[in-house]
Short mmCIF file of N, CA and C in Angstrom, two decimals:
data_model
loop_
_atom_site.label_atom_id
_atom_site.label_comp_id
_atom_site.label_asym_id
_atom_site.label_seq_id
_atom_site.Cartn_x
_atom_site.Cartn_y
_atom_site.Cartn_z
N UNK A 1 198.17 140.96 128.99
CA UNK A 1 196.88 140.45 128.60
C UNK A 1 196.10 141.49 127.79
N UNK A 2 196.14 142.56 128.09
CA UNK A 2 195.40 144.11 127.12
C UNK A 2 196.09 143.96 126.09
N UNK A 3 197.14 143.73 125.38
CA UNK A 3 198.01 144.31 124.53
C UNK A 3 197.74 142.72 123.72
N UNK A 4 197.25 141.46 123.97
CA UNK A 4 196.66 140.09 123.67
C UNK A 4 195.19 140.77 123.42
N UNK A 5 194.49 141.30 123.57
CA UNK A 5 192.74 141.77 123.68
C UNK A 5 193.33 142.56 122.26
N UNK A 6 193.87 143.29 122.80
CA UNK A 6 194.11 144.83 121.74
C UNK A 6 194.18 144.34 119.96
N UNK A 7 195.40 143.16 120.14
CA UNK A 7 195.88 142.87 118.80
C UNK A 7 194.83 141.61 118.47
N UNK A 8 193.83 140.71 118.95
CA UNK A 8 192.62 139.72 118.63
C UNK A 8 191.88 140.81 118.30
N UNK A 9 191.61 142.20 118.45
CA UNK A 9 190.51 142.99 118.25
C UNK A 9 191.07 144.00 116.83
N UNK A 10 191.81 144.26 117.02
CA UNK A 10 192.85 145.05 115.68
C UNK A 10 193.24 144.29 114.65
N UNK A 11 193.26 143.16 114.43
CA UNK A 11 193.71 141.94 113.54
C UNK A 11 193.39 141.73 112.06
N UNK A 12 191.53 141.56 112.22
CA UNK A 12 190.80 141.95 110.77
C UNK A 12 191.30 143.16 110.13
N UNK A 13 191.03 143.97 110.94
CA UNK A 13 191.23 145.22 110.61
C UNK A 13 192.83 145.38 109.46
N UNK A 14 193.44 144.93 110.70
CA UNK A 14 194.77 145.49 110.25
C UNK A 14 195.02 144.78 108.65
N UNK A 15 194.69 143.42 108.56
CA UNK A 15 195.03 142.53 107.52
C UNK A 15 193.87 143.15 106.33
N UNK A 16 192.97 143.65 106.34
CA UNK A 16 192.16 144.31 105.65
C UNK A 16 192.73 145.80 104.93
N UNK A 17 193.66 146.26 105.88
CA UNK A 17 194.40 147.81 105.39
C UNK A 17 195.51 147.04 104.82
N UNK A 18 196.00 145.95 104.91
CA UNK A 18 197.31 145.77 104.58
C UNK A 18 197.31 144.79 103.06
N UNK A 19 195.93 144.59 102.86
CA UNK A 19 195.49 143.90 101.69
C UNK A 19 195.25 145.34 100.69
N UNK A 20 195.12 146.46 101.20
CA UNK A 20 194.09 147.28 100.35
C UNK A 20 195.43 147.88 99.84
N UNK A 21 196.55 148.38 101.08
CA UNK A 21 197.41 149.18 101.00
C UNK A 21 198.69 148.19 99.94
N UNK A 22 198.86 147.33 99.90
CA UNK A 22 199.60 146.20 99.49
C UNK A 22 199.11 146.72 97.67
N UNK A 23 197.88 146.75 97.17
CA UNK A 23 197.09 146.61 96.18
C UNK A 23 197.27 147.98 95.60
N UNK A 24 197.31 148.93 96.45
CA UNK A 24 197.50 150.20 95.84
C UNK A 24 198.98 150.63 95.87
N UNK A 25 200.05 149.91 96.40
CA UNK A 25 201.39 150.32 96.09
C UNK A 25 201.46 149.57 94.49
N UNK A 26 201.29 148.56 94.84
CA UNK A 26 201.38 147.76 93.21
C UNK A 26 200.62 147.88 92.57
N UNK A 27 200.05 149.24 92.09
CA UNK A 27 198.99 149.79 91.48
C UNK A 27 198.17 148.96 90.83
N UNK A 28 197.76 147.98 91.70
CA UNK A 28 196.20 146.92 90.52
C UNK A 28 194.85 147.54 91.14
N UNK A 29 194.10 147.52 90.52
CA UNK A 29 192.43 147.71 90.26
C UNK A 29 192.05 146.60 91.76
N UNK A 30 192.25 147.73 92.84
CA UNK A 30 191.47 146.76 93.71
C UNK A 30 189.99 146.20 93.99
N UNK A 31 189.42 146.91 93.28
CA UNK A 31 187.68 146.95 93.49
C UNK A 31 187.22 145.72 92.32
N UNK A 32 188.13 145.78 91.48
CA UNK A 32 187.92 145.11 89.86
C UNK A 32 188.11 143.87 90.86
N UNK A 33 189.70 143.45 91.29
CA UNK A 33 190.04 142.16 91.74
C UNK A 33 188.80 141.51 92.80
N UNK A 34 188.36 142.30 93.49
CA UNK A 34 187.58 142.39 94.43
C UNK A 34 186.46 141.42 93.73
N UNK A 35 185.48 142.21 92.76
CA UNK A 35 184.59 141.70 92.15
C UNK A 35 184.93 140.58 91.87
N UNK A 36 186.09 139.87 90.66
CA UNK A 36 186.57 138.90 90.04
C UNK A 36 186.45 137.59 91.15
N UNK A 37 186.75 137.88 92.32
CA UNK A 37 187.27 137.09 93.47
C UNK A 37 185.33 136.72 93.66
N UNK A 38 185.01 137.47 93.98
CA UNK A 38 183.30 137.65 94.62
C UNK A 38 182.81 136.45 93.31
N UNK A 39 182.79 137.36 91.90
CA UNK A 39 182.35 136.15 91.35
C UNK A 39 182.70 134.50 91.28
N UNK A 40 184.22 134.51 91.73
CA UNK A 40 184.46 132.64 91.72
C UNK A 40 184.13 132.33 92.75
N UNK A 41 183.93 133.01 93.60
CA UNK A 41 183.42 132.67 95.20
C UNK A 41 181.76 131.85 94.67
N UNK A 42 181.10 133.08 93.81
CA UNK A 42 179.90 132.71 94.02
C UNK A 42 179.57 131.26 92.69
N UNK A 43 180.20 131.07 91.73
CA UNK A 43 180.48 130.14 90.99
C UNK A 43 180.61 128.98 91.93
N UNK A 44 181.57 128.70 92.60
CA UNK A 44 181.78 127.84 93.65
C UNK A 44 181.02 127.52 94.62
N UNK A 45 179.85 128.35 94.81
CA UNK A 45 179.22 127.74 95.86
C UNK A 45 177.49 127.37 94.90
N UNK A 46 177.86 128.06 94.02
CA UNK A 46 176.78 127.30 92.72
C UNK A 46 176.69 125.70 92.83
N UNK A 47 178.42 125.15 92.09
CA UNK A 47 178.95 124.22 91.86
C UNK A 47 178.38 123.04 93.20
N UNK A 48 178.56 123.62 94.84
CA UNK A 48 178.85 122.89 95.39
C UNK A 48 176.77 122.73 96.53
N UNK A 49 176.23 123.40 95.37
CA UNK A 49 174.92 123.98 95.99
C UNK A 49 174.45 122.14 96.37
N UNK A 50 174.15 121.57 95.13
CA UNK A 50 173.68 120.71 95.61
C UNK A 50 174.12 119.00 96.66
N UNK A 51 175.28 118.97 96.66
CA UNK A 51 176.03 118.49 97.70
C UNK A 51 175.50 118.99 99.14
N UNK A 52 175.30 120.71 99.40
CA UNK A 52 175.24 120.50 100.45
C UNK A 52 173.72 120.38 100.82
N UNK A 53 172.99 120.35 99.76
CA UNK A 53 171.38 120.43 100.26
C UNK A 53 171.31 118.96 100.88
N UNK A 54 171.95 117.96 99.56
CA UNK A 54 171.91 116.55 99.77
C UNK A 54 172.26 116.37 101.10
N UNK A 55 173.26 116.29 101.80
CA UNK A 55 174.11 116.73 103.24
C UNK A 55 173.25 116.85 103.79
N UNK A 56 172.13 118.05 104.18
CA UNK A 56 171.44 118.38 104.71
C UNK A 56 170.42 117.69 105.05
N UNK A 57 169.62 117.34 103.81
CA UNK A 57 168.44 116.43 103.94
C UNK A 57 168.69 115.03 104.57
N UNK A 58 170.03 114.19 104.18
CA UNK A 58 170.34 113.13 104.77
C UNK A 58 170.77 113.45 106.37
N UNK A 59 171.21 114.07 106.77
CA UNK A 59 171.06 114.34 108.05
C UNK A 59 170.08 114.47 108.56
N UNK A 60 168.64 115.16 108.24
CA UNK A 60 167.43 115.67 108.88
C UNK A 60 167.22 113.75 108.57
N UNK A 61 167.00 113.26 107.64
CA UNK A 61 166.72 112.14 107.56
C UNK A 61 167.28 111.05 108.62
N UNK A 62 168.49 111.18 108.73
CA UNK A 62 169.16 109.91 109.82
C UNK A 62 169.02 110.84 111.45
N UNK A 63 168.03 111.67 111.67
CA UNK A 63 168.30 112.15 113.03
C UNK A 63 166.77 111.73 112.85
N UNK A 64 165.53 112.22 111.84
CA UNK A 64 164.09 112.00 112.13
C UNK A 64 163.97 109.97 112.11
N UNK A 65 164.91 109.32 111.74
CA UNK A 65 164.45 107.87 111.16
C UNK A 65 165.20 107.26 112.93
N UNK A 66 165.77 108.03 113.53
CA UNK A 66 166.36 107.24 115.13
C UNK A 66 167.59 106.49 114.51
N UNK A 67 167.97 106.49 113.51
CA UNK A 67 169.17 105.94 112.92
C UNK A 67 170.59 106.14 113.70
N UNK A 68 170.63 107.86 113.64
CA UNK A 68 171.42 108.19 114.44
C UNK A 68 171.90 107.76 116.03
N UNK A 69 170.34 108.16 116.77
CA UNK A 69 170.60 107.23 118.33
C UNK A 69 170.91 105.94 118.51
N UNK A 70 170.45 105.29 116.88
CA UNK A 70 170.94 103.82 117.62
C UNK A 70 172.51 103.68 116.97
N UNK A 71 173.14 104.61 116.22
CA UNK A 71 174.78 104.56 116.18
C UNK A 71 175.32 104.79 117.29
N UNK A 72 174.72 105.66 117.92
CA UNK A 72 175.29 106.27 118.99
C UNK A 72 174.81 105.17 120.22
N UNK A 73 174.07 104.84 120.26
CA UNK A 73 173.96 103.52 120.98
C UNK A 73 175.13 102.34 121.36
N UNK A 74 175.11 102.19 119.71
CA UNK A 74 176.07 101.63 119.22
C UNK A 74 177.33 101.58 119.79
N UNK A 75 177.97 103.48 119.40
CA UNK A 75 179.11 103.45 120.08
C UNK A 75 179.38 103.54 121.60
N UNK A 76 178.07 103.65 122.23
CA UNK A 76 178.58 103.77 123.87
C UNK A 76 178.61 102.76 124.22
N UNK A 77 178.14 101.36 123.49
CA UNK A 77 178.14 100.36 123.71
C UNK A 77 179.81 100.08 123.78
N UNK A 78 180.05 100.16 122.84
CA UNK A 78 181.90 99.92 122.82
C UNK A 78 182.68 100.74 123.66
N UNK A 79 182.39 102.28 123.71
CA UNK A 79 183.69 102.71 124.05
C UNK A 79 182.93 103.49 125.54
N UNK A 80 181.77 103.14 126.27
CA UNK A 80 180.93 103.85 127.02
C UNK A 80 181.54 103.76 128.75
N UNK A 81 182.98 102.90 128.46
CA UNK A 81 183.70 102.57 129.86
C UNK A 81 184.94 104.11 129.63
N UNK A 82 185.12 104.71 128.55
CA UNK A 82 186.48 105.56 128.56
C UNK A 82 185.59 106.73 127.82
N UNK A 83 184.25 106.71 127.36
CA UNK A 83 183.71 108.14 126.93
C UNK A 83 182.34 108.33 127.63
N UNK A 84 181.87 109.15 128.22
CA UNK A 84 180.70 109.67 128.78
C UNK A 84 179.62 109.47 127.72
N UNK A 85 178.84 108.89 128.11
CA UNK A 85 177.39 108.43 127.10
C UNK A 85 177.13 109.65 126.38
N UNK A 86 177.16 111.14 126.99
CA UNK A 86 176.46 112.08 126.33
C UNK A 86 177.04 112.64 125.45
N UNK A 87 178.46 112.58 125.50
CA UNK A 87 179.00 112.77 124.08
C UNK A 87 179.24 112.17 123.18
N UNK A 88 179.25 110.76 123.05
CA UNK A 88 179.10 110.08 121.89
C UNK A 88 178.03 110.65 120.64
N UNK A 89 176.92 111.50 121.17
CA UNK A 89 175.87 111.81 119.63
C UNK A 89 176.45 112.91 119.36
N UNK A 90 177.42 114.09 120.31
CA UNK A 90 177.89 114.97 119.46
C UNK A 90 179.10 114.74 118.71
N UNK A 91 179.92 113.60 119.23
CA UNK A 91 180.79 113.31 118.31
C UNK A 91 180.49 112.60 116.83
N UNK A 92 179.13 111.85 117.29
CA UNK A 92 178.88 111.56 116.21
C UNK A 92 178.43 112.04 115.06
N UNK A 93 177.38 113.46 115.76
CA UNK A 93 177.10 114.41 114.58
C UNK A 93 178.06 114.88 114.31
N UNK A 94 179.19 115.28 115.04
CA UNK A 94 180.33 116.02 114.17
C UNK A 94 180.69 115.62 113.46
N UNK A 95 180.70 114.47 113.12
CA UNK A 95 181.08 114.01 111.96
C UNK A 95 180.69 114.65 110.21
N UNK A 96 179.31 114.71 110.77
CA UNK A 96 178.42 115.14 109.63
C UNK A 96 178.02 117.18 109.64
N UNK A 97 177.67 117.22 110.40
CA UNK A 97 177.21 119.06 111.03
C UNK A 97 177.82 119.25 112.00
N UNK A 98 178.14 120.44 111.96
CA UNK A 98 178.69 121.61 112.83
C UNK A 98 177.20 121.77 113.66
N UNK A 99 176.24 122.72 112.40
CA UNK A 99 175.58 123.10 113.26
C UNK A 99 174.46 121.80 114.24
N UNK A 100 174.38 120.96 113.81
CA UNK A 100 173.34 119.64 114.76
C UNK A 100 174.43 119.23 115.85
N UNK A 101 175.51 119.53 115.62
CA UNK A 101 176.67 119.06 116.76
C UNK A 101 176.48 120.04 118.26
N UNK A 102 176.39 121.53 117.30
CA UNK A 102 176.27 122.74 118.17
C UNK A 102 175.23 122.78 119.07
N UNK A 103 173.85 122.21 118.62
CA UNK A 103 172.11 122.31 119.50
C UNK A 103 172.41 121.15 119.90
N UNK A 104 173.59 120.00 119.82
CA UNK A 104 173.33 119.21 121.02
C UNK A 104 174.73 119.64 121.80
N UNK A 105 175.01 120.08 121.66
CA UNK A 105 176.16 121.35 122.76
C UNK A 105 175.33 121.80 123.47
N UNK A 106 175.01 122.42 122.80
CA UNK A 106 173.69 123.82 123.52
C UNK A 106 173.06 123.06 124.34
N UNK A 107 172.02 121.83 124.29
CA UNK A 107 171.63 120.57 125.21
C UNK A 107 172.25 120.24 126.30
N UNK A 108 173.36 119.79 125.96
CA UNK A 108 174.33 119.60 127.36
C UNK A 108 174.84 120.72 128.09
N UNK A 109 174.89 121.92 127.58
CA UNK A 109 175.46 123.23 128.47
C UNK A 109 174.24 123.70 129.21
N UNK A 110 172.60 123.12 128.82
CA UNK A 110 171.58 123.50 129.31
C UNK A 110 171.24 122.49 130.58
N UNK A 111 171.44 121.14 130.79
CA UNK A 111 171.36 119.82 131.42
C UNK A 111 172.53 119.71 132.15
N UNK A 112 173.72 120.06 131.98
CA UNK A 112 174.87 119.99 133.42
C UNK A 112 175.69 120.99 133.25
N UNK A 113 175.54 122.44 132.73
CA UNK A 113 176.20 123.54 133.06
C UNK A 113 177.63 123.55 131.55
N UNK A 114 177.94 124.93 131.68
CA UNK A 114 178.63 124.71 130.94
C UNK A 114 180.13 124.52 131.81
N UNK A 115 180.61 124.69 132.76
CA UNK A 115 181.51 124.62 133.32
C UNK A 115 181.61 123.53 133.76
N UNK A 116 180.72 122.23 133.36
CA UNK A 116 180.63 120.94 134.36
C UNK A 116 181.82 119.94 132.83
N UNK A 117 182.19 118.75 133.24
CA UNK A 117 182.84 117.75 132.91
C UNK A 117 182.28 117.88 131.32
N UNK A 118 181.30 117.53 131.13
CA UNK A 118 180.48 117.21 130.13
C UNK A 118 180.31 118.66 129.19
N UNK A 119 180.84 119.75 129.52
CA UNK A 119 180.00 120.91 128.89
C UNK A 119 181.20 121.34 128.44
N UNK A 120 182.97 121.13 129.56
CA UNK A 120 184.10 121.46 129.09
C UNK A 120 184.35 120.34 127.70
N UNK A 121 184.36 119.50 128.02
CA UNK A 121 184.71 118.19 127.13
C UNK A 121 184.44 118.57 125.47
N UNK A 122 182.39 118.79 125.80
CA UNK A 122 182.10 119.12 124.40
C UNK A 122 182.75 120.31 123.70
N UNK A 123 182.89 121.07 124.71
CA UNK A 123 183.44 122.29 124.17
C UNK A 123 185.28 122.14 123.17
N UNK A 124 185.50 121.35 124.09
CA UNK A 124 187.07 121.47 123.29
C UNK A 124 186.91 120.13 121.87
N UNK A 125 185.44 119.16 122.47
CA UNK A 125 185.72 118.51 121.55
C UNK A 125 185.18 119.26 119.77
N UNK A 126 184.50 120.51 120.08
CA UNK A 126 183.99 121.10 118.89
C UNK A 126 185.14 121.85 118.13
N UNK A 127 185.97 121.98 118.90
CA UNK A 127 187.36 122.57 118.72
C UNK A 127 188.38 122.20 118.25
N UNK A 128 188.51 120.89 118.38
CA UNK A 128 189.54 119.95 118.06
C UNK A 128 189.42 118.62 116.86
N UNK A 129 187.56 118.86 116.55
CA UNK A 129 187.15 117.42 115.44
C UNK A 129 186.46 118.27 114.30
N UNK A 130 186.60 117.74 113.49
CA UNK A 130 185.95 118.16 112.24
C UNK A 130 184.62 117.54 111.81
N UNK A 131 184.06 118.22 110.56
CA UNK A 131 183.25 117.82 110.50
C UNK A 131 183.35 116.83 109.03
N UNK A 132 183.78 115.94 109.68
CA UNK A 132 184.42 114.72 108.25
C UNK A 132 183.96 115.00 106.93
N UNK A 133 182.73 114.44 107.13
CA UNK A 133 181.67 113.76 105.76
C UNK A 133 181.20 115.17 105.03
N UNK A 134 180.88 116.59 105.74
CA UNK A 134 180.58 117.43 105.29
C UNK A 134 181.68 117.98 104.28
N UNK A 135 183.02 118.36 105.05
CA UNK A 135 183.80 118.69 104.77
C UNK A 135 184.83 118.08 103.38
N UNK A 136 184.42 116.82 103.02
CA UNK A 136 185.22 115.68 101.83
C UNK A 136 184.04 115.76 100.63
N UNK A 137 182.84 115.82 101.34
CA UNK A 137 182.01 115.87 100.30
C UNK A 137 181.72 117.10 99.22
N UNK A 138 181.83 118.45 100.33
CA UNK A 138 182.50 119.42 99.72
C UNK A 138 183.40 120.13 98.76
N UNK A 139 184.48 119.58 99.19
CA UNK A 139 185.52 120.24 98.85
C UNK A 139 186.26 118.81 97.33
N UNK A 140 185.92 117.76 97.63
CA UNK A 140 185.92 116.92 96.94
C UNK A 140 185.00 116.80 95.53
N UNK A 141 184.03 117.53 95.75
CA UNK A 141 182.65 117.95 94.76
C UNK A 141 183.58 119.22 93.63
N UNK A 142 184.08 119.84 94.82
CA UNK A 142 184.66 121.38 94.01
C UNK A 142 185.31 121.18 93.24
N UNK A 143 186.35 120.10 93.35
CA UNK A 143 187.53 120.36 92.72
C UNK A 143 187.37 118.81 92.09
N UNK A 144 186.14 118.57 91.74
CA UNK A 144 185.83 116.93 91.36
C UNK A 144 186.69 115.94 91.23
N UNK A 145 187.45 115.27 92.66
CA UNK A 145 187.99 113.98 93.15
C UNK A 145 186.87 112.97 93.25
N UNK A 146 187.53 112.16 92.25
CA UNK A 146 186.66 110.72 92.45
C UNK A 146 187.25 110.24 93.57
N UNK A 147 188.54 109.86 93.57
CA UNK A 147 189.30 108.86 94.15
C UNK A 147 189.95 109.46 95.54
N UNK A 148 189.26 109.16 96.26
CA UNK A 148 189.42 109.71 97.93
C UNK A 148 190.94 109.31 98.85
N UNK A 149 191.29 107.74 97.95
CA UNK A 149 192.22 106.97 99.03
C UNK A 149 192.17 107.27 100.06
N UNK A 150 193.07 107.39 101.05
CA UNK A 150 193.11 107.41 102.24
C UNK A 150 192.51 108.19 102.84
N UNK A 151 191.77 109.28 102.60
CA UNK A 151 191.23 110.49 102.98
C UNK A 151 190.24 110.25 104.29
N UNK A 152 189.59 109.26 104.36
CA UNK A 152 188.13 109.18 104.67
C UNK A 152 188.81 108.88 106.27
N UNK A 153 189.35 107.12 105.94
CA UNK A 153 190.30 106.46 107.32
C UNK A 153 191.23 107.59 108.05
N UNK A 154 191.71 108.43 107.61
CA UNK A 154 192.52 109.59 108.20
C UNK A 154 191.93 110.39 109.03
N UNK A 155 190.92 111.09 108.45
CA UNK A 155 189.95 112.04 108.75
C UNK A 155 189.04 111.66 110.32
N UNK A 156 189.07 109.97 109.85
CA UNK A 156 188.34 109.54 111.11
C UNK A 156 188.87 109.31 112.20
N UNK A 157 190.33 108.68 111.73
CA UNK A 157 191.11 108.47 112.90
C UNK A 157 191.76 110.22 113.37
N UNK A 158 191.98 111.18 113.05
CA UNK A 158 192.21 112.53 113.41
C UNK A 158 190.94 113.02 114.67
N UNK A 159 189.67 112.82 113.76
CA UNK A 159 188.53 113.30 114.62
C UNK A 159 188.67 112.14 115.66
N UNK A 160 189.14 110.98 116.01
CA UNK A 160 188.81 110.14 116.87
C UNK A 160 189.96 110.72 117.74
N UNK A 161 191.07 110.72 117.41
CA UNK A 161 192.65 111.59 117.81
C UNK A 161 191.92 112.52 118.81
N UNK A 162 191.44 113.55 118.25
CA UNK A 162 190.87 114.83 118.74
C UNK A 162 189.54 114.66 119.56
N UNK A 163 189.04 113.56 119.76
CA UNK A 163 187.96 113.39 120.64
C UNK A 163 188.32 113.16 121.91
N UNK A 164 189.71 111.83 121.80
CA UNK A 164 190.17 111.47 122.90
C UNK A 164 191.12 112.83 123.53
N UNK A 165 191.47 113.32 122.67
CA UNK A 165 192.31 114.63 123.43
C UNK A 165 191.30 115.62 124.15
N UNK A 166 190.43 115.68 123.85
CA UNK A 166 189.53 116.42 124.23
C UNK A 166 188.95 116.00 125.79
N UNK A 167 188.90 114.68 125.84
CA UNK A 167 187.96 113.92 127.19
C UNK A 167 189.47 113.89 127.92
N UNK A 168 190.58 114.01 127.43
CA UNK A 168 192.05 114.01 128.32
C UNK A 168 192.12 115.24 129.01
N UNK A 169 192.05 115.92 127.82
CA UNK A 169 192.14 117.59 128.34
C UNK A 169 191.28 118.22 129.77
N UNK A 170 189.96 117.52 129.41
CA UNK A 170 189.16 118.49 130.49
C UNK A 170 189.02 117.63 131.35
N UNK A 171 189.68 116.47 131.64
CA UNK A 171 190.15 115.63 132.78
C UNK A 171 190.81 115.96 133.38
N UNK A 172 192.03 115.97 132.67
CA UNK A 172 193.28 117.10 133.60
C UNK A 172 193.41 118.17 134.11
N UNK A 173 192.18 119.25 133.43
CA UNK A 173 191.90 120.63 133.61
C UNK A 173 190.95 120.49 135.07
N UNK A 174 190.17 119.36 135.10
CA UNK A 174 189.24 119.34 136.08
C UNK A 174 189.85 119.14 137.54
#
């Protein structure tokens, strides 16, 4: 288990000397590449600036308009016999944010512990689902895909995949 601690704690590190050392056997301009890299980084998040503001605001929007609670309504209505009422709104924000998924994590680890049914569940379910709509809108913006096909239905059925594994998991664990 030390020698598991040792190498999770040595890891960055090591892949950081082995990028630098890699760069200086094959004598290229590491500081130059460095920069070059920094600038498409920052090009790219130019490109993808306003996608995510949009993202943003429509979320503050469907959480201030109650839109959201009544999806989530919605879904405990259907599936509220095989999923615990209180995770249906973080699955549902996951869809959209990480971080609005996370402060209603933080909610439930504050209201039944984090070691309780509900606090394991969310936990693996933050672990195991993505954040769909953020994530397509993104990366789909970058590399400008109109045409999504199957992308969207996949994505949902994966995060739905990974929800139910999640309420399995800390069933069995419990």
């Amino acid at each position: 288990m030390k020698l598991l601690l040792f190498l999770s704690d040595a890891m960055i590190p090591l892949i950081i000397f082995y990028v630098i050392g890699t760069g200086l056997l094959q004598k290229q301009n590491i500081y130059e590449e460095f920069i070059h890299g920094a600038k498409d980084g920052f090009q790219t998040v130019i490109k993808i600036m306003p996608t995510l503001v949009g993202l943003m605001v429509a979320i503050g929007i469907l959480r201030a308009s109650g839109l959201l609670a009544a999806v989530s309504s919605l879904f405990e209505k259907l599936a509220g016999q095989f999923v615990p009422g209180e995770i249906i709104p973080v699955f549902v924000v996951r869809l959209f944010s990480n971080s609005a998924a996370t402060g209603l994590v933080l909610d439930i680890f504050k209201e039944y512990g984090t070691d309780s049914l509900l606090g394991v569940i969310s936990s693996i379910m933050m672990s195991s689902t993505e954040t769909v709509f953020y994530t397509m809108s993104v990366y789909y913006m970058a590399v400008k895909v109109k045409k999504t096909r199957w992308t969207l239905p996949g994505a949902l059925l994966a995060a739905a995949a990974g929800a139910a594994a999640s309420i399995f998991l800390a069933q069995w664990m419990a």
